[in-house]
């Protein structure tokens, strides 16, 4: 089969990869569509130095073999992380944090291929009538929904999203659904335009003064600040614009240390919530009901992976 | 009247200070007992450079003048922070964070004096039968109870307290009341002895290896970590011993920046909760019911303030 393989340095397109065989508890999935996530780009920059295998973790496929007969022929999406099933994390609903978990496209073969195997319990059938071009947003939308799973958003409050990229767009749409007063703070006027139907927008420069941050009144600050700029300085801005006893949600991951005056956290009784992968079922429901909308995905053949990875589109992906 | 005054550099004992006059909405309180808090020691080190006035904020007193006749003659404790009553913080239950608040012993005259005025709405009568020597622990115990106000502690989980000082002792007692499995991590074998009736104890060195932290299994880590060591390195230890999706409560305040690898917060979906002043009523209830116990306070005359501030006792205070 065709597959896009990470050899430890770069992505390699292959046509002679054997179709994987499913183990007990797994299903074999024919991939129909797969999207490139920023994590895939990070892998090409060395984020997973020990990984060798087929890349990709955002997909829609069709189950072709499974012990669960009801799944055969169903269009499905799937979760990334398979835990050991026995440790404290697996036994307390935190399989995604299992210390010996396998992650598709990061520690085991992923979905940039014609076929992939996946643990059957990680598979979610997509609702009838949901086009696969929208269903492929399930995984990143689920990551946005992790915020409302972790933090109660008071709809009478106000929230800021720091960042104007893809993740910010999904998070802003999820937050907008709560009814909260929403402001998106970004660097790019053109990208911010996209948020205008459901949020106020502001330029990062509106919050800067001299070498530091503008000082704000309590009213100008926010109860909730979701930091998804992908930039370490986003935390500093978040600490500057959050209200006392407010909540910062950290979505971006950046390597390396930042020098932070942590004393502001106890003094102002701020809560900082780290947030990552999220629940698939509500994501599928919101996609089906068209409560969220995303620009079209730009699709490429697997052999054109270099073009796909270089695409500036909202999302680029592969069709099979 | 006698009073202990901060002149911007040091504590000055005075005997000729006029008894304060109460304004509208205030009561006049005759101070019976007042304890020294570590914040008072910090003030002497320059923590409040612009403050000039009578020190102290932990007290038990008797109301001698008030618009609320029911309070006259009652023994009372009182909260520190008086807000403006009109801003978003005052109007949403966050008076203690009002940007133009007055704080006794820090921005207005405090309780190291024979008399003090205080806004009547900040006054809490102490329950009948609660000795004033125990009631004086209300304010610091309330600060410990702020943790269970902010964070739901699952009694089936496990918790660690980092620190073996006074604040750690109060926090550990409050956490122990939830039934949670509790470990106190400190530097001092003698201080840790005090925690043994209600907690497991461990030395900080048990968690160190070489230049860094020992790596722990998931089972050895904690769902809840309360950091109250008063030391910036406590945060690093907290991040090392907290479980994925666990909660760190930051109680200590330290000036200055620390260099922290913040990426661990989103990657491990950790929640960090800053925590400060807390609710007085449950503190009074637990003190009255003897559900928590503290060593005796060592009491001094106000003129012997230097001895009192130098006391190594669990708590030192002043009698009037």
PDB file of N, CA, C and O in Angstrom, chain A residues 129-169:
ATOM      1  N   UNK A 129     -24.898  11.209   7.595  1.00  0.00           N
ATOM      2  CA  UNK A 129     -25.111  12.539   7.024  1.00  0.00           C
ATOM      3  C   UNK A 129     -23.967  13.506   7.285  1.00  0.00           C
ATOM      4  O   UNK A 129     -23.979  14.612   6.737  1.00  0.00           O
ATOM      5  N   UNK A 130     -23.003  13.130   8.101  1.00  0.00           N
ATOM      6  CA  UNK A 130     -21.847  14.011   8.309  1.00  0.00           C
ATOM      7  C   UNK A 130     -20.792  13.715   7.245  1.00  0.00           C
ATOM      8  O   UNK A 130     -20.239  12.616   7.200  1.00  0.00           O
ATOM      9  N   UNK A 131     -20.519  14.677   6.357  1.00  0.00           N
ATOM     10  CA  UNK A 131     -19.544  14.415   5.296  1.00  0.00           C
ATOM     11  C   UNK A 131     -18.148  14.167   5.879  1.00  0.00           C
ATOM     12  O   UNK A 131     -17.777  14.770   6.893  1.00  0.00           O
ATOM     13  N   UNK A 132     -17.383  13.311   5.226  1.00  0.00           N
ATOM     14  CA  UNK A 132     -16.056  12.981   5.768  1.00  0.00           C
ATOM     15  C   UNK A 132     -15.147  14.211   5.788  1.00  0.00           C
ATOM     16  O   UNK A 132     -14.261  14.304   6.621  1.00  0.00           O
ATOM     17  N   UNK A 133     -15.388  15.158   4.899  1.00  0.00           N
ATOM     18  CA  UNK A 133     -14.554  16.375   4.871  1.00  0.00           C
ATOM     19  C   UNK A 133     -14.756  17.201   6.143  1.00  0.00           C
ATOM     20  O   UNK A 133     -13.896  18.009   6.492  1.00  0.00           O
ATOM     21  N   UNK A 134     -15.907  17.045   6.809  1.00  0.00           N
ATOM     22  CA  UNK A 134     -16.121  17.731   8.087  1.00  0.00           C
ATOM     23  C   UNK A 134     -15.734  16.827   9.259  1.00  0.00           C
ATOM     24  O   UNK A 134     -15.187  17.284  10.262  1.00  0.00           O
ATOM     25  N   UNK A 135     -15.999  15.539   9.110  1.00  0.00           N
ATOM     26  CA  UNK A 135     -15.698  14.590  10.202  1.00  0.00           C
ATOM     27  C   UNK A 135     -14.209  14.566  10.530  1.00  0.00           C
ATOM     28  O   UNK A 135     -13.810  14.276  11.660  1.00  0.00           O
ATOM     29  N   UNK A 136     -13.384  14.918   9.557  1.00  0.00           N
ATOM     30  CA  UNK A 136     -11.932  14.875   9.790  1.00  0.00           C
ATOM     31  C   UNK A 136     -11.490  15.947  10.798  1.00  0.00           C
ATOM     32  O   UNK A 136     -10.380  15.916  11.311  1.00  0.00           O
ATOM     33  N   UNK A 137     -12.389  16.888  11.110  1.00  0.00           N
ATOM     34  CA  UNK A 137     -12.079  17.891  12.140  1.00  0.00           C
ATOM     35  C   UNK A 137     -12.361  17.384  13.562  1.00  0.00           C
ATOM     36  O   UNK A 137     -12.188  18.120  14.528  1.00  0.00           O
ATOM     37  N   UNK A 138     -12.823  16.152  13.686  1.00  0.00           N
ATOM     38  CA  UNK A 138     -13.223  15.641  15.006  1.00  0.00           C
ATOM     39  C   UNK A 138     -12.090  15.744  16.031  1.00  0.00           C
ATOM     40  O   UNK A 138     -12.306  16.251  17.147  1.00  0.00           O
ATOM     41  N   UNK A 139     -10.912  15.283  15.671  1.00  0.00           N
ATOM     42  CA  UNK A 139      -9.822  15.233  16.672  1.00  0.00           C
ATOM     43  C   UNK A 139      -9.428  16.638  17.127  1.00  0.00           C
ATOM     44  O   UNK A 139      -9.416  16.907  18.344  1.00  0.00           O
ATOM     45  N   UNK A 140      -9.149  17.573  16.222  1.00  0.00           N
ATOM     46  CA  UNK A 140      -8.805  18.922  16.721  1.00  0.00           C
ATOM     47  C   UNK A 140      -9.974  19.613  17.418  1.00  0.00           C
ATOM     48  O   UNK A 140      -9.762  20.367  18.378  1.00  0.00           O
ATOM     49  N   UNK A 141     -11.205  19.377  16.978  1.00  0.00           N
ATOM     50  CA  UNK A 141     -12.347  19.982  17.676  1.00  0.00           C
ATOM     51  C   UNK A 141     -12.485  19.389  19.084  1.00  0.00           C
ATOM     52  O   UNK A 141     -12.799  20.101  20.045  1.00  0.00           O
ATOM     53  N   UNK A 142     -12.225  18.092  19.208  1.00  0.00           N
ATOM     54  CA  UNK A 142     -12.264  17.445  20.527  1.00  0.00           C
ATOM     55  C   UNK A 142     -11.238  18.107  21.459  1.00  0.00           C
ATOM     56  O   UNK A 142     -11.517  18.329  22.645  1.00  0.00           O
ATOM     57  N   UNK A 143     -10.071  18.449  20.920  1.00  0.00           N
ATOM     58  CA  UNK A 143      -9.044  19.123  21.744  1.00  0.00           C
ATOM     59  C   UNK A 143      -9.563  20.474  22.230  1.00  0.00           C
ATOM     60  O   UNK A 143      -9.263  20.900  23.356  1.00  0.00           O
ATOM     61  N   UNK A 144     -10.334  21.160  21.400  1.00  0.00           N
ATOM     62  CA  UNK A 144     -10.936  22.433  21.836  1.00  0.00           C
ATOM     63  C   UNK A 144     -11.990  22.183  22.912  1.00  0.00           C
ATOM     64  O   UNK A 144     -12.094  22.931  23.890  1.00  0.00           O
ATOM     65  N   UNK A 145     -12.763  21.113  22.738  1.00  0.00           N
ATOM     66  CA  UNK A 145     -13.814  20.781  23.717  1.00  0.00           C
ATOM     67  C   UNK A 145     -13.238  20.322  25.054  1.00  0.00           C
ATOM     68  O   UNK A 145     -13.939  20.311  26.070  1.00  0.00           O
ATOM     69  N   UNK A 146     -11.970  19.932  25.075  1.00  0.00           N
ATOM     70  CA  UNK A 146     -11.339  19.575  26.350  1.00  0.00           C
ATOM     71  C   UNK A 146     -11.420  20.766  27.316  1.00  0.00           C
ATOM     72  O   UNK A 146     -11.529  20.595  28.524  1.00  0.00           O
ATOM     73  N   UNK A 147     -11.417  21.993  26.773  1.00  0.00           N
ATOM     74  CA  UNK A 147     -11.497  23.185  27.626  1.00  0.00           C
ATOM     75  C   UNK A 147     -12.824  23.210  28.383  1.00  0.00           C
ATOM     76  O   UNK A 147     -12.845  23.390  29.602  1.00  0.00           O
ATOM     77  N   UNK A 148     -13.947  23.007  27.675  1.00  0.00           N
ATOM     78  CA  UNK A 148     -15.242  23.062  28.365  1.00  0.00           C
ATOM     79  C   UNK A 148     -15.490  21.794  29.184  1.00  0.00           C
ATOM     80  O   UNK A 148     -16.367  21.773  30.042  1.00  0.00           O
ATOM     81  N   UNK A 149     -14.732  20.740  28.916  1.00  0.00           N
ATOM     82  CA  UNK A 149     -14.775  19.561  29.794  1.00  0.00           C
ATOM     83  C   UNK A 149     -14.076  19.877  31.117  1.00  0.00           C
ATOM     84  O   UNK A 149     -14.522  19.481  32.187  1.00  0.00           O
ATOM     85  N   UNK A 150     -12.976  20.628  31.065  1.00  0.00           N
ATOM     86  CA  UNK A 150     -12.178  20.876  32.266  1.00  0.00           C
ATOM     87  C   UNK A 150     -12.648  22.072  33.079  1.00  0.00           C
ATOM     88  O   UNK A 150     -12.531  22.093  34.295  1.00  0.00           O
ATOM     89  N   UNK A 151     -13.128  23.111  32.382  1.00  0.00           N
ATOM     90  CA  UNK A 151     -13.411  24.383  33.039  1.00  0.00           C
ATOM     91  C   UNK A 151     -14.873  24.760  32.825  1.00  0.00           C
ATOM     92  O   UNK A 151     -15.361  24.729  31.686  1.00  0.00           O
ATOM     93  N   UNK A 152     -15.549  25.088  33.896  1.00  0.00           N
ATOM     94  CA  UNK A 152     -16.903  25.614  33.746  1.00  0.00           C
ATOM     95  C   UNK A 152     -16.820  27.051  33.257  1.00  0.00           C
ATOM     96  O   UNK A 152     -16.263  27.913  33.936  1.00  0.00           O
ATOM     97  N   UNK A 153     -17.353  27.310  32.066  1.00  0.00           N
ATOM     98  CA  UNK A 153     -17.370  28.666  31.518  1.00  0.00           C
ATOM     99  C   UNK A 153     -18.714  29.299  31.875  1.00  0.00           C
ATOM    100  O   UNK A 153     -19.756  28.860  31.388  1.00  0.00           O
ATOM    101  N   UNK A 154     -18.672  30.298  32.731  1.00  0.00           N
ATOM    102  CA  UNK A 154     -19.897  31.035  33.085  1.00  0.00           C
ATOM    103  C   UNK A 154     -20.277  31.888  31.878  1.00  0.00           C
ATOM    104  O   UNK A 154     -19.516  32.782  31.480  1.00  0.00           O
ATOM    105  N   UNK A 155     -21.442  31.637  31.271  1.00  0.00           N
ATOM    106  CA  UNK A 155     -21.793  32.387  30.055  1.00  0.00           C
ATOM    107  C   UNK A 155     -21.950  33.883  30.300  1.00  0.00           C
ATOM    108  O   UNK A 155     -21.882  34.672  29.365  1.00  0.00           O
ATOM    109  N   UNK A 156     -22.142  34.276  31.558  1.00  0.00           N
ATOM    110  CA  UNK A 156     -22.237  35.706  31.871  1.00  0.00           C
ATOM    111  C   UNK A 156     -20.866  36.349  32.008  1.00  0.00           C
ATOM    112  O   UNK A 156     -20.765  37.556  32.223  1.00  0.00           O
ATOM    113  N   UNK A 157     -19.805  35.555  31.914  1.00  0.00           N
ATOM    114  CA  UNK A 157     -18.446  36.087  32.041  1.00  0.00           C
ATOM    115  C   UNK A 157     -17.908  36.577  30.709  1.00  0.00           C
ATOM    116  O   UNK A 157     -18.649  36.753  29.740  1.00  0.00           O
ATOM    117  N   UNK A 158     -16.611  36.823  30.667  1.00  0.00           N
ATOM    118  CA  UNK A 158     -15.974  37.191  29.406  1.00  0.00           C
ATOM    119  C   UNK A 158     -14.703  36.375  29.229  1.00  0.00           C
ATOM    120  O   UNK A 158     -14.070  35.955  30.188  1.00  0.00           O
ATOM    121  N   UNK A 159     -14.365  36.110  27.977  1.00  0.00           N
ATOM    122  CA  UNK A 159     -13.233  35.239  27.682  1.00  0.00           C
ATOM    123  C   UNK A 159     -12.386  35.833  26.579  1.00  0.00           C
ATOM    124  O   UNK A 159     -12.893  36.529  25.698  1.00  0.00           O
ATOM    125  N   UNK A 160     -11.079  35.549  26.656  1.00  0.00           N
ATOM    126  CA  UNK A 160     -10.173  35.936  25.575  1.00  0.00           C
ATOM    127  C   UNK A 160      -9.481  34.694  25.047  1.00  0.00           C
ATOM    128  O   UNK A 160      -9.169  33.778  25.808  1.00  0.00           O
ATOM    129  N   UNK A 161      -9.273  34.678  23.746  1.00  0.00           N
ATOM    130  CA  UNK A 161      -8.439  33.649  23.125  1.00  0.00           C
ATOM    131  C   UNK A 161      -7.195  34.358  22.623  1.00  0.00           C
ATOM    132  O   UNK A 161      -7.299  35.366  21.906  1.00  0.00           O
ATOM    133  N   UNK A 162      -6.019  33.888  23.018  1.00  0.00           N
ATOM    134  CA  UNK A 162      -4.767  34.458  22.518  1.00  0.00           C
ATOM    135  C   UNK A 162      -4.270  33.550  21.400  1.00  0.00           C
ATOM    136  O   UNK A 162      -3.955  32.382  21.631  1.00  0.00           O
ATOM    137  N   UNK A 163      -4.206  34.099  20.185  1.00  0.00           N
ATOM    138  CA  UNK A 163      -3.798  33.309  19.029  1.00  0.00           C
ATOM    139  C   UNK A 163      -4.837  33.449  17.933  1.00  0.00           C
ATOM    140  O   UNK A 163      -6.025  33.657  18.222  1.00  0.00           O
ATOM    141  N   UNK A 164      -4.385  33.372  16.681  1.00  0.00           N
ATOM    142  CA  UNK A 164      -5.331  33.481  15.565  1.00  0.00           C
ATOM    143  C   UNK A 164      -5.117  32.377  14.533  1.00  0.00           C
ATOM    144  O   UNK A 164      -5.504  32.508  13.380  1.00  0.00           O
ATOM    145  N   UNK A 165      -4.523  31.275  14.984  1.00  0.00           N
ATOM    146  CA  UNK A 165      -4.285  30.144  14.088  1.00  0.00           C
ATOM    147  C   UNK A 165      -5.444  29.155  14.107  1.00  0.00           C
ATOM    148  O   UNK A 165      -6.539  29.459  14.575  1.00  0.00           O
ATOM    149  N   UNK A 166      -5.158  27.956  13.609  1.00  0.00           N
ATOM    150  CA  UNK A 166      -6.201  26.926  13.475  1.00  0.00           C
ATOM    151  C   UNK A 166      -6.772  26.500  14.813  1.00  0.00           C
ATOM    152  O   UNK A 166      -7.978  26.391  14.986  1.00  0.00           O
ATOM    153  N   UNK A 167      -5.866  26.234  15.791  1.00  0.00           N
ATOM    154  CA  UNK A 167      -6.340  25.784  17.102  1.00  0.00           C
ATOM    155  C   UNK A 167      -7.170  26.887  17.759  1.00  0.00           C
ATOM    156  O   UNK A 167      -8.230  26.623  18.336  1.00  0.00           O
ATOM    157  N   UNK A 168      -6.695  28.134  17.642  1.00  0.00           N
ATOM    158  CA  UNK A 168      -7.435  29.274  18.195  1.00  0.00           C
ATOM    159  C   UNK A 168      -8.826  29.350  17.566  1.00  0.00           C
ATOM    160  O   UNK A 168      -9.811  29.635  18.251  1.00  0.00           O
ATOM    161  N   UNK A 169      -8.898  29.080  16.264  1.00  0.00           N
ATOM    162  CA  UNK A 169     -10.192  29.169  15.567  1.00  0.00           C
ATOM    163  C   UNK A 169     -11.182  28.142  16.105  1.00  0.00           C
ATOM    164  O   UNK A 169     -12.360  28.439  16.309  1.00  0.00           O
TER     165      UNK A 169
END
